[in-house]
Amino acid sequence: MSDRLVIFDTTLRDGEQSPGASMSRDEKVRIARQLEKMRVDVIEAGFAAASNGDFEAVRAVAEAVKDSTVCSLARANENDIRRAGEAIRPACSGRIHTFIATSPIHMEKKLRMTPDQVVEQAVKAIGWARAYTDNVEFSAEDAGRSELDFLCRIFEQVIKAGAKTINVPDTVGYNLPEQFAALIRSLIERVPNADQVVWSVHCHNDLGLAVANSLAAVMAGARQVECTVNGLGERAGNASMEEVVMAVRTRADLFPVHTGIDTTQIVPASKLVSQITGYPVQPNKAVVGANAFAHESGIHQDGVLKHRETYEIMRAEDVGWTTNRLTLGKLSGRNAFRSRLQDIGIVTESEEQLNAAFARFKELADKKQEIFDEDLQALMSADVVDPAFEHYKLLSLRVCSETGEVPRAAITLGAAGEELKAEAEGSGPVDAAFKALEKIVSSGTELLLYSVNAITGGTDAQGEVTVRLAKGERIVNGQGADTDIIVASAKAYINALNRLGSEVIRLDPQGETV
Ligand code: KIV
Ligand code: ZN
């Protein structure tokens, strides 16, 4: 009998700490519903104390999700824990995840606390958290660079105080698989009452080893892995959930564990997260990259046709590649549209929002014969903006591009009931459109990233554009989708500008204090 490996997804918290990946409440709820459908055990919905918006987002996820445990991160202080406890209150099953740094460098330089003070604070934190729930997780931030004796000491104390999950993060992605496995093994051997808790790992990918370290830890006794969809997360990201899950499943002959994940939901989750955050998936990414199951070389194609397992260790359909199915067409009605949106986890909040979305769907169906789930996701994620935050709106765009001529764009934006117009030339039609936009808005932003992807196959596919803008310390991603990629680009730029205008200051959980 193999043990259950708990899959703890932190896409909505650590994933959200990636530059520009911050998500609105509704976007978080949509991703959380997909994670629930995938049967993720624990969804870390955010850091409730970061801002009122973050608090509301964690609470909305706690209200929406029924089958997964919903968790909020909290630093080891009373206020953070109170916010986390209040935010998860509506959850059928809620967890508070509290943490404090334990490495010499973090304790001395960041926290300015002695090891004794850190232990005392951690124990108090567990007590505060237990006033809200018995399901309390404790993390020793930067455990990967902490002293083993100190980790044993603090873990012994927090277990005594009532922590049920003990998480060992390799916060800076410094560890190597054998070393990390040895750390987990030693902790489980040495910490009193280790068998009363679930041992968890949280690995960052700075050396590209997050998945390898997590799997090595599982071999050493860890029974929870913290991971994110597409490996999103701080800096180089976290362990990729799809890789961890598929490694455990594909090598069930070696791993003493199994997960409860419905793997057919992996690709839809990957696409949804990519669309919402604006982080494209690299084509050669394991499991969810567009090439992950594509065989280019003639020898491989021949082999796969003769016998699939000559070159494939997993089946594309097992991870959801075939769920790309035709959903709606030009003649589909409003009810069919609404119920398909619900099936893919999108609930429109008002009849007006549904009507507006339906009008856009009809527009798209006029241009594109086959509408897939991915088209609907893009239609909703790129364009459905809370009207309160939609300061600029694209009213029209005309672009002239001809060989031998300088491309020109003329754009009209709506803003606060006014029509604003500008024209500009550029090195290409996208450049001209962005220059025309900037003539109107003078945003003072720097363009950090511009990327285009086809959402589905075929030349009538919608192009999905991501634009990342920076202004001072703030970075936002904007998305736009359209069958015309110049229009998609303008929409993405405007979406980023609107997000910049609506971003609020949020606390960084791994910032300076406790
Ligand atoms: O990387 C890390 O250490 C974290 C903790 C807050 C768990 O994200
Ligand atoms: Zn982390």
Short mmCIF file of C-alpha atoms and ligand atoms in Angstrom, two decimals:
data_model
loop_
_atom_site.label_atom_id
_atom_site.label_comp_id
_atom_site.label_asym_id
_atom_site.label_seq_id
_atom_site.Cartn_x
_atom_site.Cartn_y
_atom_site.Cartn_z
CA MET A 1 0.00 0.00 0.00
CA SER A 2 1.45 3.36 -0.96
CA ASP A 3 0.94 6.50 1.14
CA ARG A 4 -1.07 9.50 0.01
CA LEU A 5 1.11 12.41 -1.09
CA VAL A 6 -0.64 15.66 -0.21
CA ILE A 7 -0.52 18.16 -3.08
CA PHE A 8 -0.41 21.69 -1.70
CA ASP A 9 -0.80 24.20 -4.48
CA THR A 10 0.60 27.67 -3.92
CA THR A 11 0.00 29.15 -7.38
CA LEU A 12 -2.31 31.76 -5.84
CA ARG A 13 0.26 32.78 -3.21
CA ASP A 14 3.88 32.04 -4.12
CA GLY A 15 2.95 31.99 -7.82
CA GLU A 16 1.41 35.40 -7.39
CA GLN A 17 4.75 36.70 -6.09
CA SER A 18 6.16 36.43 -9.65
CA PRO A 19 6.62 39.87 -11.21
CA GLY A 20 3.36 41.14 -12.64
CA ALA A 21 1.44 37.96 -11.82
CA SER A 22 -0.88 39.49 -9.27
CA MET A 23 -4.43 38.29 -9.72
CA SER A 24 -7.79 39.82 -8.99
CA ARG A 25 -10.24 38.19 -6.60
CA ASP A 26 -12.31 36.78 -9.46
CA GLU A 27 -9.26 35.44 -11.26
CA LYS A 28 -8.18 33.69 -8.08
CA VAL A 29 -11.60 32.13 -7.67
CA ARG A 30 -11.50 30.85 -11.25
CA ILE A 31 -8.10 29.24 -10.75
CA ALA A 32 -9.15 27.86 -7.36
CA ARG A 33 -12.22 26.21 -8.92
CA GLN A 34 -9.97 24.57 -11.51
CA LEU A 35 -7.58 23.38 -8.77
CA GLU A 36 -10.53 21.94 -6.88
CA LYS A 37 -11.68 20.18 -10.05
CA MET A 38 -8.17 18.76 -10.34
CA ARG A 39 -8.58 17.48 -6.76
CA VAL A 40 -5.70 19.42 -5.27
CA ASP A 41 -5.63 18.68 -1.52
CA VAL A 42 -4.70 22.14 -0.24
CA ILE A 43 -5.04 25.47 -2.05
CA GLU A 44 -2.96 28.29 -0.61
CA ALA A 45 -5.19 31.16 -1.69
CA GLY A 46 -2.97 34.06 -0.67
CA PHE A 47 -1.50 36.09 2.13
CA ALA A 48 -4.59 37.59 3.76
CA ALA A 49 -2.74 40.33 5.65
CA ALA A 50 -1.12 41.74 2.49
CA SER A 51 -4.01 44.12 1.75
CA ASN A 52 -7.79 44.28 1.97
CA GLY A 53 -7.94 42.99 -1.60
CA ASP A 54 -5.84 39.95 -0.69
CA PHE A 55 -8.02 39.30 2.35
CA GLU A 56 -11.16 39.44 0.19
CA ALA A 57 -9.58 37.13 -2.38
CA VAL A 58 -8.71 34.48 0.22
CA ARG A 59 -12.20 34.76 1.67
CA ALA A 60 -13.83 34.47 -1.77
CA VAL A 61 -11.81 31.31 -2.47
CA ALA A 62 -12.77 29.94 0.97
CA GLU A 63 -16.44 30.55 0.10
CA ALA A 64 -16.23 29.07 -3.40
CA VAL A 65 -14.21 25.91 -2.79
CA LYS A 66 -15.84 22.93 -1.09
CA ASP A 67 -13.64 19.90 -1.71
CA SER A 68 -10.10 21.20 -1.12
CA THR A 69 -8.66 22.69 2.05
CA VAL A 70 -8.21 26.46 1.69
CA CYS A 71 -5.16 27.98 3.32
CA SER A 72 -3.83 31.46 4.00
CA LEU A 73 -0.21 32.32 4.66
CA ALA A 74 0.58 34.40 7.76
CA ARG A 75 3.82 35.63 9.23
CA ALA A 76 4.31 34.56 12.84
CA ASN A 77 2.56 37.58 14.32
CA GLU A 78 -0.85 38.06 15.88
CA ASN A 79 -2.24 40.45 13.30
CA ASP A 80 -1.32 38.31 10.27
CA ILE A 81 -2.75 35.23 11.94
CA ARG A 82 -5.99 37.02 12.84
CA ARG A 83 -6.41 38.15 9.21
CA ALA A 84 -5.66 34.64 7.94
CA GLY A 85 -8.07 33.08 10.46
CA GLU A 86 -10.88 35.47 9.53
CA ALA A 87 -10.29 35.02 5.80
CA ILE A 88 -10.50 31.22 5.90
CA ARG A 89 -13.48 31.15 8.26
CA PRO A 90 -16.07 30.35 5.51
CA ALA A 91 -14.03 27.37 4.26
CA CYS A 92 -15.42 23.84 4.70
CA SER A 93 -11.84 22.93 5.57
CA GLY A 94 -9.39 25.74 6.35
CA ARG A 95 -5.70 25.90 7.23
CA ILE A 96 -3.40 28.60 8.56
CA HIS A 97 0.17 28.42 7.31
CA THR A 98 2.46 30.43 9.53
CA PHE A 99 6.18 30.87 9.06
CA ILE A 100 9.32 32.45 10.42
CA ALA A 101 12.87 32.39 9.10
CA THR A 102 15.35 30.03 10.77
CA SER A 103 18.64 30.41 8.89
CA PRO A 104 21.44 32.35 10.63
CA ILE A 105 21.52 34.94 7.83
CA HIS A 106 17.75 35.54 7.89
CA MET A 107 17.49 35.64 11.69
CA GLU A 108 20.41 38.02 12.06
CA LYS A 109 20.09 40.28 9.00
CA LYS A 110 16.38 40.24 8.21
CA LEU A 111 14.54 39.55 11.46
CA ARG A 112 17.22 40.90 13.81
CA MET A 113 16.12 38.29 16.34
CA THR A 114 18.06 35.74 18.36
CA PRO A 115 17.37 32.03 17.82
CA ASP A 116 15.64 31.90 21.24
CA GLN A 117 13.32 34.74 20.24
CA VAL A 118 12.53 33.00 16.96
CA VAL A 119 11.53 29.78 18.75
CA GLU A 120 9.40 31.73 21.22
CA GLN A 121 7.64 33.65 18.42
CA ALA A 122 6.99 30.46 16.44
CA VAL A 123 5.41 28.75 19.44
CA LYS A 124 3.21 31.78 20.14
CA ALA A 125 2.17 31.83 16.48
CA ILE A 126 0.94 28.25 16.63
CA GLY A 127 -1.11 29.14 19.72
CA TRP A 128 -2.69 32.16 17.98
CA ALA A 129 -3.47 30.09 14.88
CA ARG A 130 -5.06 27.28 16.87
CA ALA A 131 -7.67 29.70 18.13
CA TYR A 132 -9.03 29.61 14.54
CA THR A 133 -8.33 26.06 13.38
CA ASP A 134 -6.56 22.86 14.38
CA ASN A 135 -5.20 22.62 10.88
CA VAL A 136 -2.00 24.62 11.37
CA GLU A 137 1.11 24.38 9.22
CA PHE A 138 4.46 25.74 10.28
CA SER A 139 7.28 26.65 7.88
CA ALA A 140 10.89 27.35 8.76
CA GLU A 141 11.73 29.85 6.06
CA ASP A 142 15.14 29.22 4.49
CA ALA A 143 15.31 25.80 6.19
CA GLY A 144 17.59 24.74 3.35
CA ARG A 145 20.31 27.00 4.79
CA SER A 146 19.42 26.53 8.46
CA GLU A 147 21.36 24.53 11.07
CA LEU A 148 20.02 21.03 11.59
CA ASP A 149 20.16 21.25 15.40
CA PHE A 150 18.20 24.48 15.38
CA LEU A 151 15.60 23.08 12.99
CA CYS A 152 15.18 20.04 15.27
CA ARG A 153 14.72 22.34 18.24
CA ILE A 154 12.13 24.66 16.67
CA PHE A 155 10.19 21.81 15.05
CA GLU A 156 10.02 19.93 18.36
CA GLN A 157 8.53 23.02 19.99
CA VAL A 158 5.97 23.83 17.30
CA ILE A 159 4.80 20.21 17.19
CA LYS A 160 4.35 20.38 20.96
CA ALA A 161 2.36 23.59 20.46
CA GLY A 162 0.02 21.81 18.02
CA ALA A 163 1.32 22.27 14.45
CA LYS A 164 0.04 19.45 12.25
CA THR A 165 2.18 19.98 9.14
CA ILE A 166 5.86 20.84 9.24
CA ASN A 167 7.15 22.44 6.08
CA VAL A 168 10.82 22.53 5.14
CA PRO A 169 11.35 25.19 2.46
CA ASP A 170 14.43 25.49 0.30
CA THR A 171 13.55 29.16 0.00
CA VAL A 172 16.46 30.18 -2.20
CA GLY A 173 16.77 26.98 -4.24
CA TYR A 174 20.25 26.23 -2.88
CA ASN A 175 19.99 22.54 -2.07
CA LEU A 176 20.92 19.50 -4.14
CA PRO A 177 18.68 16.42 -4.21
CA GLU A 178 20.82 14.06 -2.09
CA GLN A 179 21.58 16.74 0.44
CA PHE A 180 17.94 17.79 0.72
CA ALA A 181 16.79 14.18 1.08
CA ALA A 182 19.37 13.69 3.86
CA LEU A 183 18.01 16.78 5.64
CA ILE A 184 14.44 15.45 5.53
CA ARG A 185 15.56 11.99 6.65
CA SER A 186 17.51 13.43 9.61
CA LEU A 187 14.61 15.63 10.67
CA ILE A 188 12.16 12.75 10.63
CA GLU A 189 14.60 10.59 12.59
CA ARG A 190 15.59 13.18 15.16
CA VAL A 191 12.54 15.36 15.90
CA PRO A 192 10.45 13.92 18.76
CA ASN A 193 6.88 13.06 17.68
CA ALA A 194 7.84 13.35 14.01
CA ASP A 195 5.32 10.61 13.27
CA GLN A 196 2.47 12.81 14.55
CA VAL A 197 2.82 15.36 11.73
CA VAL A 198 2.93 15.50 7.95
CA TRP A 199 6.37 16.46 6.66
CA SER A 200 6.21 18.86 3.77
CA VAL A 201 8.68 20.45 1.36
CA HIS A 202 8.61 23.71 -0.58
CA CYS A 203 11.41 23.98 -3.11
CA HIS A 204 12.43 26.92 -5.27
CA ASN A 205 13.94 26.47 -8.68
CA ASP A 206 16.97 28.78 -8.69
CA LEU A 207 19.26 25.94 -9.81
CA GLY A 208 16.53 24.19 -11.80
CA LEU A 209 16.28 21.54 -9.05
CA ALA A 210 12.93 22.28 -7.41
CA VAL A 211 11.20 19.18 -8.75
CA ALA A 212 14.25 16.93 -8.23
CA ASN A 213 14.63 18.16 -4.64
CA SER A 214 10.92 17.69 -3.93
CA LEU A 215 10.95 14.14 -5.30
CA ALA A 216 14.11 13.28 -3.39
CA ALA A 217 12.39 14.54 -0.23
CA VAL A 218 9.39 12.31 -0.96
CA MET A 219 11.73 9.32 -1.16
CA ALA A 220 13.09 10.41 2.23
CA GLY A 221 9.67 10.55 3.89
CA ALA A 222 8.03 13.88 2.98
CA ARG A 223 4.30 13.40 2.44
CA GLN A 224 3.28 16.88 1.28
CA VAL A 225 4.79 18.74 -1.67
CA GLU A 226 4.17 22.45 -2.13
CA CYS A 227 4.13 23.31 -5.79
CA THR A 228 2.59 25.56 -8.42
CA VAL A 229 0.95 25.16 -11.80
CA ASN A 230 3.57 25.73 -14.54
CA GLY A 231 6.20 26.13 -11.80
CA LEU A 232 5.22 29.77 -11.33
CA GLY A 233 6.67 31.53 -8.28
CA GLU A 234 9.26 33.87 -6.81
CA ARG A 235 12.33 34.35 -9.05
CA ALA A 236 12.89 31.08 -10.96
CA GLY A 237 9.67 29.69 -9.50
CA ASN A 238 8.56 26.73 -7.42
CA ALA A 239 8.40 23.01 -8.06
CA SER A 240 6.05 22.45 -10.97
CA MET A 241 2.91 20.61 -9.84
CA GLU A 242 2.42 18.82 -13.15
CA GLU A 243 5.98 17.48 -13.11
CA VAL A 244 5.77 16.29 -9.50
CA VAL A 245 2.39 14.64 -10.03
CA MET A 246 3.33 12.95 -13.29
CA ALA A 247 6.70 11.77 -11.99
CA VAL A 248 5.03 10.08 -9.03
CA ARG A 249 2.38 8.54 -11.27
CA THR A 250 4.65 7.48 -14.12
CA ARG A 251 7.23 5.96 -11.75
CA ALA A 252 4.75 4.36 -9.39
CA ASP A 253 7.16 1.42 -9.48
CA LEU A 254 9.65 3.49 -7.46
CA PHE A 255 7.66 5.99 -5.42
CA PRO A 256 6.03 4.77 -2.20
CA VAL A 257 3.23 7.34 -2.67
CA HIS A 258 0.30 8.26 -4.90
CA THR A 259 -1.61 11.53 -5.33
CA GLY A 260 -5.35 12.16 -5.58
CA ILE A 261 -4.95 14.44 -8.61
CA ASP A 262 -7.21 14.10 -11.64
CA THR A 263 -4.38 14.40 -14.13
CA THR A 264 -6.73 15.07 -17.06
CA GLN A 265 -7.25 18.53 -15.58
CA ILE A 266 -3.54 19.41 -15.72
CA VAL A 267 -3.42 20.98 -19.20
CA PRO A 268 -6.61 23.03 -18.73
CA ALA A 269 -5.18 24.31 -15.42
CA SER A 270 -1.88 25.16 -17.07
CA LYS A 271 -3.62 27.12 -19.83
CA LEU A 272 -5.85 28.95 -17.39
CA VAL A 273 -2.96 30.00 -15.17
CA SER A 274 -0.92 31.09 -18.15
CA GLN A 275 -3.80 33.14 -19.55
CA ILE A 276 -4.60 34.82 -16.27
CA THR A 277 -1.06 35.61 -15.18
CA GLY A 278 0.33 36.37 -18.62
CA TYR A 279 3.17 33.90 -18.10
CA PRO A 280 3.44 31.86 -21.30
CA VAL A 281 4.44 28.19 -21.07
CA GLN A 282 7.68 27.42 -22.88
CA PRO A 283 7.00 24.99 -25.76
CA ASN A 284 9.45 22.38 -24.47
CA LYS A 285 8.16 22.49 -20.87
CA ALA A 286 7.63 18.97 -19.50
CA VAL A 287 4.02 17.74 -19.51
CA VAL A 288 2.28 21.02 -20.41
CA GLY A 289 4.52 22.51 -23.14
CA ALA A 290 3.09 22.50 -26.67
CA ASN A 291 5.90 20.16 -27.79
CA ALA A 292 5.74 17.81 -24.81
CA PHE A 293 3.99 15.15 -26.90
CA ALA A 294 5.01 16.30 -30.41
CA HIS A 295 7.37 14.03 -32.32
CA GLU A 296 9.37 15.89 -34.95
CA SER A 297 11.98 13.44 -36.08
CA GLY A 298 10.94 10.84 -38.64
CA ILE A 299 12.46 8.01 -36.59
CA HIS A 300 10.45 8.98 -33.53
CA GLN A 301 7.23 9.41 -35.51
CA ASP A 302 7.70 6.02 -37.09
CA GLY A 303 8.37 4.44 -33.68
CA VAL A 304 5.31 6.03 -32.07
CA LEU A 305 3.07 4.92 -34.94
CA LYS A 306 4.30 1.35 -34.61
CA HIS A 307 4.09 1.29 -30.84
CA ARG A 308 3.38 4.40 -28.77
CA GLU A 309 5.55 3.40 -25.85
CA THR A 310 8.70 3.37 -27.98
CA TYR A 311 9.02 7.11 -27.34
CA GLU A 312 6.21 8.07 -24.97
CA ILE A 313 6.23 7.40 -21.24
CA MET A 314 2.92 9.20 -20.60
CA ARG A 315 -0.25 9.50 -22.68
CA ALA A 316 -1.16 13.00 -23.84
CA GLU A 317 -4.81 12.37 -23.03
CA ASP A 318 -3.94 11.42 -19.44
CA VAL A 319 -2.75 14.96 -18.76
CA GLY A 320 -5.65 16.59 -20.58
CA TRP A 321 -4.29 17.35 -24.02
CA THR A 322 -7.44 16.08 -25.68
CA THR A 323 -9.81 18.17 -23.63
CA ASN A 324 -9.34 20.88 -26.27
CA ARG A 325 -12.81 20.22 -27.62
CA LEU A 326 -15.23 22.19 -29.67
CA THR A 327 -17.66 23.73 -27.25
CA LEU A 328 -19.84 26.35 -28.89
CA GLY A 329 -20.56 27.79 -32.29
CA LYS A 330 -22.18 30.74 -33.98
CA LEU A 331 -25.69 29.48 -33.31
CA SER A 332 -25.22 28.73 -29.62
CA GLY A 333 -27.61 30.61 -27.38
CA ARG A 334 -27.12 32.58 -24.20
CA ASN A 335 -28.03 29.67 -21.91
CA ALA A 336 -25.60 27.30 -23.58
CA PHE A 337 -22.96 30.02 -23.30
CA ARG A 338 -23.65 30.56 -19.60
CA SER A 339 -23.65 26.87 -18.79
CA ARG A 340 -20.38 26.25 -20.68
CA LEU A 341 -18.78 29.12 -18.76
CA GLN A 342 -19.95 27.51 -15.52
CA ASP A 343 -18.51 24.16 -16.61
CA ILE A 344 -15.09 25.74 -17.00
CA GLY A 345 -15.35 27.50 -13.66
CA ILE A 346 -16.42 30.98 -14.74
CA VAL A 347 -19.40 32.44 -12.94
CA THR A 348 -20.54 35.82 -14.20
CA GLU A 349 -21.58 38.05 -11.38
CA SER A 350 -24.45 39.89 -13.01
CA GLU A 351 -26.77 39.64 -16.00
CA GLU A 352 -25.03 42.71 -17.45
CA GLN A 353 -21.66 41.02 -17.26
CA LEU A 354 -23.10 37.91 -18.91
CA ASN A 355 -24.76 39.99 -21.66
CA ALA A 356 -21.53 41.85 -22.36
CA ALA A 357 -19.57 38.61 -22.47
CA PHE A 358 -22.20 37.02 -24.73
CA ALA A 359 -21.97 39.96 -27.14
CA ARG A 360 -18.21 39.47 -27.33
CA PHE A 361 -18.69 35.75 -27.86
CA LYS A 362 -21.01 36.45 -30.82
CA GLU A 363 -18.45 38.84 -32.27
CA LEU A 364 -15.78 36.17 -31.98
CA ALA A 365 -18.05 33.48 -33.44
CA ASP A 366 -18.53 35.69 -36.50
CA LYS A 367 -14.77 35.70 -37.07
CA LYS A 368 -13.94 32.18 -35.99
CA GLN A 369 -16.02 29.09 -36.81
CA GLU A 370 -14.99 26.85 -33.93
CA ILE A 371 -14.93 28.15 -30.38
CA PHE A 372 -12.97 26.07 -27.87
CA ASP A 373 -12.80 26.23 -24.08
CA GLU A 374 -9.46 28.03 -24.42
CA ASP A 375 -11.17 30.73 -26.51
CA LEU A 376 -13.78 31.20 -23.80
CA GLN A 377 -11.12 31.41 -21.10
CA ALA A 378 -9.31 34.09 -23.10
CA LEU A 379 -12.52 35.91 -23.89
CA MET A 380 -13.25 36.15 -20.21
CA SER A 381 -9.78 36.60 -18.74
CA ALA A 382 -8.46 39.18 -21.15
CA ASP A 383 -11.50 41.28 -21.50
CA VAL A 384 -13.79 40.92 -18.54
CA VAL A 385 -12.51 43.69 -16.42
CA ASP A 386 -14.25 45.00 -13.37
CA PRO A 387 -15.74 48.21 -14.86
CA ALA A 388 -14.44 50.09 -11.81
CA PHE A 389 -10.91 49.36 -13.01
CA GLU A 390 -11.49 49.80 -16.74
CA HIS A 391 -10.28 53.33 -17.08
CA TYR A 392 -9.19 53.09 -20.71
CA LYS A 393 -11.18 51.18 -23.30
CA LEU A 394 -10.22 50.47 -26.90
CA LEU A 395 -12.85 52.01 -29.18
CA SER A 396 -11.13 51.66 -32.53
CA LEU A 397 -7.82 50.91 -34.16
CA ARG A 398 -6.75 51.41 -37.79
CA VAL A 399 -3.36 50.17 -38.90
CA CYS A 400 -1.68 50.60 -42.31
CA SER A 401 1.16 48.27 -43.04
CA GLU A 402 2.57 47.79 -46.52
CA THR A 403 5.93 46.62 -47.84
CA GLY A 404 8.20 49.60 -48.43
CA GLU A 405 6.01 51.97 -46.39
CA VAL A 406 6.32 53.12 -42.76
CA PRO A 407 3.57 51.43 -40.70
CA ARG A 408 1.01 53.83 -39.18
CA ALA A 409 -1.64 53.38 -36.51
CA ALA A 410 -4.64 55.53 -35.56
CA ILE A 411 -6.27 54.70 -32.26
CA THR A 412 -9.32 55.90 -30.35
CA LEU A 413 -9.65 55.25 -26.64
CA GLY A 414 -12.58 55.85 -24.35
CA ALA A 415 -11.73 57.25 -20.93
CA ALA A 416 -14.19 58.70 -18.41
CA GLY A 417 -16.81 59.31 -21.10
CA GLU A 418 -14.36 61.08 -23.43
CA GLU A 419 -12.94 59.94 -26.77
CA LEU A 420 -9.18 60.32 -27.06
CA LYS A 421 -7.48 59.96 -30.44
CA ALA A 422 -3.89 59.74 -31.64
CA GLU A 423 -1.85 58.61 -34.63
CA ALA A 424 1.75 57.44 -34.78
CA GLU A 425 4.31 55.74 -36.98
CA GLY A 426 6.42 52.82 -35.84
CA SER A 427 8.92 50.22 -36.94
CA GLY A 428 6.02 47.78 -37.30
CA PRO A 429 2.25 47.89 -36.82
CA VAL A 430 2.44 46.87 -33.13
CA ASP A 431 5.10 49.47 -32.43
CA ALA A 432 2.98 52.11 -34.20
CA ALA A 433 -0.11 51.13 -32.18
CA PHE A 434 1.81 51.30 -28.87
CA LYS A 435 3.30 54.67 -29.81
CA ALA A 436 -0.14 56.03 -30.65
CA LEU A 437 -1.43 54.74 -27.31
CA GLU A 438 1.44 56.38 -25.46
CA LYS A 439 0.71 59.69 -27.20
CA ILE A 440 -2.65 59.59 -25.42
CA VAL A 441 -1.72 58.22 -22.03
CA SER A 442 1.93 59.31 -21.48
CA SER A 443 2.16 56.52 -18.91
CA GLY A 444 5.86 56.83 -18.14
CA THR A 445 6.09 53.02 -18.14
CA GLU A 446 8.80 50.78 -19.48
CA LEU A 447 7.83 47.83 -21.68
CA LEU A 448 9.49 44.76 -20.14
CA LEU A 449 7.92 42.00 -22.17
CA TYR A 450 5.82 41.54 -25.27
CA SER A 451 4.76 38.04 -26.29
CA VAL A 452 2.22 36.54 -28.70
CA ASN A 453 0.84 33.00 -28.66
CA ALA A 454 -1.85 31.30 -30.68
CA ILE A 455 -4.54 30.10 -28.28
CA THR A 456 -5.64 27.16 -30.42
CA GLY A 457 -4.58 25.73 -33.77
CA GLY A 458 -5.39 27.10 -37.24
CA THR A 459 -4.78 30.46 -38.88
CA ASP A 460 -8.12 31.74 -37.62
CA ALA A 461 -6.95 31.16 -34.02
CA GLN A 462 -7.05 34.01 -31.56
CA GLY A 463 -3.67 35.49 -30.82
CA GLU A 464 -3.09 35.99 -27.13
CA VAL A 465 -0.74 38.81 -26.27
CA THR A 466 0.99 39.53 -22.99
CA VAL A 467 2.46 42.94 -22.25
CA ARG A 468 4.50 43.51 -19.10
CA LEU A 469 4.89 47.14 -18.02
CA ALA A 470 7.00 48.58 -15.21
CA LYS A 471 6.57 51.90 -13.49
CA GLY A 472 8.91 52.51 -10.57
CA GLU A 473 8.68 49.47 -8.30
CA ARG A 474 5.44 48.21 -9.78
CA ILE A 475 5.20 45.62 -12.51
CA VAL A 476 1.98 44.48 -14.16
CA ASN A 477 1.04 42.05 -16.91
CA GLY A 478 -1.77 42.83 -19.31
CA GLN A 479 -3.44 40.36 -21.65
CA GLY A 480 -5.43 40.77 -24.81
CA ALA A 481 -6.90 38.20 -27.18
CA ASP A 482 -8.27 38.69 -30.65
CA THR A 483 -8.15 37.02 -34.05
CA ASP A 484 -6.26 40.16 -35.15
CA ILE A 485 -2.96 40.20 -33.27
CA ILE A 486 -2.49 43.97 -33.60
CA VAL A 487 -5.85 44.48 -31.89
CA ALA A 488 -4.88 41.84 -29.30
CA SER A 489 -1.64 43.76 -28.69
CA ALA A 490 -3.44 47.07 -28.18
CA LYS A 491 -5.92 45.38 -25.83
CA ALA A 492 -3.06 43.84 -23.83
CA TYR A 493 -1.29 47.21 -23.51
CA ILE A 494 -4.51 48.89 -22.36
CA ASN A 495 -5.23 46.03 -19.95
CA ALA A 496 -1.76 46.52 -18.40
CA LEU A 497 -2.35 50.29 -18.09
CA ASN A 498 -5.69 49.68 -16.38
CA ARG A 499 -4.10 47.19 -13.99
CA LEU A 500 -1.36 49.66 -13.18
CA GLY A 501 -4.02 52.19 -12.28
CA SER A 502 -5.84 49.75 -10.00
CA GLU A 503 -2.87 48.10 -8.25
CA VAL A 504 -2.80 48.65 -4.53
CA ILE A 505 0.21 48.55 -2.26
CA ARG A 506 0.53 45.08 -0.78
CA LEU A 507 2.78 43.71 1.90
CA ASP A 508 5.44 41.22 0.85
CA PRO A 509 5.09 38.22 3.20
CA GLN A 510 8.81 37.55 3.01
CA GLY A 511 9.70 41.19 3.62
CA GLU A 512 11.54 42.66 6.54
CA THR A 513 9.65 41.94 9.74
CA VAL A 514 7.94 39.06 11.48
O1 KIV B 1 9.91 30.08 -0.08
C1 KIV B 1 9.48 30.11 1.10
O2 KIV B 1 10.21 29.92 2.07
C2 KIV B 1 8.09 30.44 1.28
C3 KIV B 1 7.56 30.30 2.67
C4 KIV B 1 6.72 31.46 3.05
C5 KIV B 1 6.89 28.98 2.83
O3 KIV B 1 7.38 30.75 0.34
ZN ZN B 2 8.34 30.12 -1.57
#
